PDB file of C-alpha atoms in Angstrom:
ATOM      1  CA  MET O 616     103.103 104.119 107.397  1.00 52.00           C
ATOM      2  CA  SER O 617      99.945 102.280 108.376  1.00 62.00           C
ATOM      3  CA  LEU O 618      99.388  98.628 107.573  1.00 59.00           C
ATOM      4  CA  LYS O 619      96.352  99.570 105.430  1.00 57.00           C
ATOM      5  CA  ILE O 620      98.461 101.886 103.237  1.00 59.00           C
ATOM      6  CA  ILE O 621     101.185  99.254 102.846  1.00 60.00           C
ATOM      7  CA  ALA O 622      98.617  96.597 101.908  1.00 53.00           C
ATOM      8  CA  LEU O 623      96.879  98.947  99.451  1.00 49.00           C
ATOM      9  CA  THR O 624     100.202  99.895  97.861  1.00 54.00           C
ATOM     10  CA  ALA O 625     101.150  96.228  97.474  1.00 55.00           C
ATOM     11  CA  MET O 626      97.778  95.420  95.890  1.00 53.00           C
ATOM     12  CA  LEU O 627      98.044  98.293  93.427  1.00 52.00           C
ATOM     13  CA  ALA O 628     101.591  97.296  92.496  1.00 57.00           C
ATOM     14  CA  ALA O 629     100.478  93.711  91.884  1.00 57.00           C
ATOM     15  CA  ILE O 630      97.664  94.896  89.633  1.00 59.00           C
ATOM     16  CA  ALA O 631      99.718  97.484  87.722  1.00 54.00           C
ATOM     17  CA  ALA O 632     102.893  95.447  87.179  1.00 53.00           C
ATOM     18  CA  PRO O 633     101.516  93.117  84.469  1.00 52.00           C
ATOM     19  CA  ALA O 634      99.933  96.030  82.609  1.00 49.00           C
ATOM     20  CA  LEU O 635     103.146  98.028  82.730  1.00 48.00           C
ATOM     21  CA  ALA O 636     105.174  95.039  81.577  1.00 50.00           C
ATOM     22  CA  GLU O 637     103.059  94.822  78.406  1.00 49.00           C
ATOM     23  CA  ASP O 638     104.221  98.304  77.393  1.00 48.00           C
ATOM     24  CA  LYS O 639     107.872  97.241  77.209  1.00 50.00           C
ATOM     25  CA  ALA O 640     109.303  96.898  73.726  1.00 54.00           C
ATOM     26  CA  MET O 641     109.835  93.307  72.721  1.00 52.00           C
ATOM     27  CA  ASP O 642     113.203  92.141  71.492  1.00 53.00           C
ATOM     28  CA  MET O 643     112.397  90.554  68.129  1.00 49.00           C
ATOM     29  CA  SER O 644     115.937  89.280  67.718  1.00 49.00           C
ATOM     30  CA  LYS O 645     114.837  86.344  69.888  1.00 52.00           C
ATOM     31  CA  PRO O 646     111.761  84.201  69.220  1.00 51.00           C
ATOM     32  CA  MET O 647     108.789  84.984  71.452  1.00 53.00           C
ATOM     33  CA  ALA O 648     108.813  82.100  73.904  1.00 54.00           C
ATOM     34  CA  GLY O 649     105.482  80.307  74.014  1.00 51.00           C
ATOM     35  CA  HIS O 650     104.102  82.027  70.928  1.00 64.00           C
ATOM     36  CA  ASP O 651     103.334  80.335  67.671  1.00 91.00           C
ATOM     37  CA  ALA O 652     104.362  81.407  64.184  1.00 91.00           C
ATOM     38  CA  SER O 653     101.236  83.504  63.604  1.00 91.00           C
ATOM     39  CA  SER O 654     101.830  85.518  66.787  1.00 92.00           C
ATOM     40  CA  GLN O 655     105.407  86.156  65.748  1.00 93.00           C
ATOM     41  CA  ALA O 656     104.252  87.186  62.261  1.00 92.00           C
ATOM     42  CA  PHE O 657     101.681  89.610  63.709  1.00 91.00           C
ATOM     43  CA  LYS O 658     104.308  91.111  66.023  1.00 93.00           C
ATOM     44  CA  MET O 659     106.737  91.596  63.141  1.00 93.00           C
ATOM     45  CA  ALA O 660     104.032  93.160  60.929  1.00 91.00           C
ATOM     46  CA  ASN O 661     102.994  95.499  63.743  1.00 90.00           C
ATOM     47  CA  ASP O 662     106.584  96.542  64.465  1.00 92.00           C
ATOM     48  CA  LYS O 663     107.217  97.191  60.759  1.00 92.00           C
ATOM     49  CA  MET O 664     104.052  99.294  60.475  1.00 89.00           C
ATOM     50  CA  HIS O 665     104.917 101.421  63.497  1.00 90.00           C
ATOM     51  CA  LYS O 666     108.500 101.911  62.327  1.00 92.00           C
ATOM     52  CA  ASN O 667     107.313 103.006  58.876  1.00 90.00           C
ATOM     53  CA  MET O 668     104.762 105.370  60.382  1.00 89.00           C
ATOM     54  CA  MET O 669     107.512 107.258  62.206  1.00 91.00           C
ATOM     55  CA  MET O 670     108.196 110.309  60.121  1.00 89.00           C
ATOM     56  CA  LYS O 671     109.172 113.919  60.342  1.00 91.00           C
ATOM     57  CA  TYR O 672     105.959 115.898  60.121  1.00 92.00           C
ATOM     58  CA  SER O 673     105.897 118.659  57.538  1.00 92.00           C
ATOM     59  CA  GLY O 674     103.135 120.878  58.902  1.00 93.00           C
ATOM     60  CA  ASP O 675     101.099 120.115  55.769  1.00 94.00           C
ATOM     61  CA  ALA O 676      98.147 118.173  57.192  1.00 95.00           C
ATOM     62  CA  ASP O 677      97.213 116.665  53.833  1.00 95.00           C
ATOM     63  CA  LYS O 678     100.733 115.419  53.117  1.00 94.00           C
ATOM     64  CA  ASP O 679     101.270 114.163  56.669  1.00 94.00           C
ATOM     65  CA  PHE O 680      97.912 112.368  56.622  1.00 95.00           C
ATOM     66  CA  VAL O 681      98.680 110.508  53.407  1.00 95.00           C
ATOM     67  CA  ARG O 682     102.302 109.751  54.291  1.00 94.00           C
ATOM     68  CA  SER O 683     101.303 108.242  57.638  1.00 94.00           C
ATOM     69  CA  MET O 684      98.242 106.399  56.336  1.00 95.00           C
ATOM     70  CA  ILE O 685     100.132 104.518  53.620  1.00 95.00           C
ATOM     71  CA  PRO O 686     102.192 102.430  56.081  1.00 95.00           C
ATOM     72  CA  HIS O 687      99.127 102.099  58.316  1.00 95.00           C
ATOM     73  CA  HIS O 688      97.172 100.592  55.418  1.00 95.00           C
ATOM     74  CA  GLN O 689     100.154  98.429  54.448  1.00 96.00           C
ATOM     75  CA  GLY O 690     100.159  97.120  58.005  1.00 95.00           C
ATOM     76  CA  ALA O 691      96.512  96.120  57.594  1.00 95.00           C
ATOM     77  CA  ILE O 692      97.405  94.300  54.375  1.00 96.00           C
ATOM     78  CA  ASP O 693     100.314  92.516  56.034  1.00 95.00           C
ATOM     79  CA  MET O 694      98.100  91.414  58.948  1.00 94.00           C
ATOM     80  CA  ALA O 695      95.339  90.262  56.590  1.00 95.00           C
ATOM     81  CA  LYS O 696      97.897  88.153  54.724  1.00 96.00           C
ATOM     82  CA  ILE O 697      98.885  86.552  58.034  1.00 95.00           C
ATOM     83  CA  GLU O 698      95.220  85.710  58.620  1.00 95.00           C
ATOM     84  CA  LEU O 699      95.103  84.090  55.184  1.00 96.00           C
ATOM     85  CA  GLN O 700      98.262  82.119  55.927  1.00 95.00           C
ATOM     86  CA  TYR O 701      97.314  80.889  59.396  1.00 94.00           C
ATOM     87  CA  GLY O 702      93.620  81.586  59.989  1.00 94.00           C
ATOM     88  CA  LYS O 703      90.939  78.954  59.725  1.00 95.00           C
ATOM     89  CA  ASP O 704      87.658  80.871  60.097  1.00 96.00           C
ATOM     90  CA  PRO O 705      86.097  81.266  56.628  1.00 96.00           C
ATOM     91  CA  ASP O 706      84.365  84.550  57.529  1.00 97.00           C
ATOM     92  CA  LEU O 707      87.615  86.112  58.768  1.00 96.00           C
ATOM     93  CA  ARG O 708      89.513  84.812  55.744  1.00 97.00           C
ATOM     94  CA  LYS O 709      86.914  86.489  53.495  1.00 97.00           C
ATOM     95  CA  LEU O 710      87.224  89.688  55.525  1.00 96.00           C
ATOM     96  CA  ALA O 711      91.026  89.545  55.161  1.00 96.00           C
ATOM     97  CA  GLU O 712      90.667  89.281  51.380  1.00 97.00           C
ATOM     98  CA  THR O 713      88.303  92.269  51.386  1.00 97.00           C
ATOM     99  CA  ILE O 714      90.736  94.276  53.525  1.00 96.00           C
ATOM    100  CA  ILE O 715      93.636  93.530  51.185  1.00 97.00           C
ATOM    101  CA  LYS O 716      91.688  94.643  48.127  1.00 97.00           C
ATOM    102  CA  ALA O 717      90.363  97.825  49.759  1.00 97.00           C
ATOM    103  CA  GLN O 718      93.662  98.850  51.367  1.00 96.00           C
ATOM    104  CA  GLU O 719      95.664  98.262  48.178  1.00 98.00           C
ATOM    105  CA  SER O 720      93.218 100.455  46.288  1.00 97.00           C
ATOM    106  CA  GLU O 721      93.449 103.207  48.906  1.00 97.00           C
ATOM    107  CA  ILE O 722      97.265 103.053  48.943  1.00 97.00           C
ATOM    108  CA  ALA O 723      97.261 103.464  45.148  1.00 98.00           C
ATOM    109  CA  GLU O 724      94.922 106.447  45.518  1.00 97.00           C
ATOM    110  CA  MET O 725      97.143 108.062  48.159  1.00 96.00           C
ATOM    111  CA  ASN O 726     100.297 107.480  46.107  1.00 96.00           C
ATOM    112  CA  ALA O 727      98.554 109.068  43.114  1.00 97.00           C
ATOM    113  CA  TRP O 728      97.618 112.055  45.285  1.00 96.00           C
ATOM    114  CA  LEU O 729     101.220 112.455  46.450  1.00 95.00           C
ATOM    115  CA  LYS O 730     102.468 112.296  42.854  1.00 95.00           C
ATOM    116  CA  ALA O 731      99.807 114.726  41.568  1.00 95.00           C
ATOM    117  CA  HIS O 732     100.614 117.224  44.310  1.00 92.00           C
ATOM    118  CA  GLY O 733     104.377 116.952  44.048  1.00 79.00           C
ATOM    119  CA  LYS O 734     104.716 115.664  47.566  1.00 70.00           C
TER     120      LYS O 734
END
């Protein structure tokens, strides 16, 4: 193997390693070292949302859309509440309040659709 190929391989590995490490699942049983409470809250909200979005698909696009969007919207609400708890920027706090109101309304609409359609 030539020295150029070895050097190129080493450079690519050094660049790719941090990106690949970010894809690893985080163990939330231990606090995230070096992260503050808001970061931990966002991580927990994100994990909860993704867990709740995991579902067995039915083949009914309408039903699957609504059933997967409800936890997605709930995740947005949970994250907006974290912004309200920890955030300082008044514009983002106002946006978080708007998101909560809109997403709660849409979740109610989707739940009503599921009930009306016997899903």
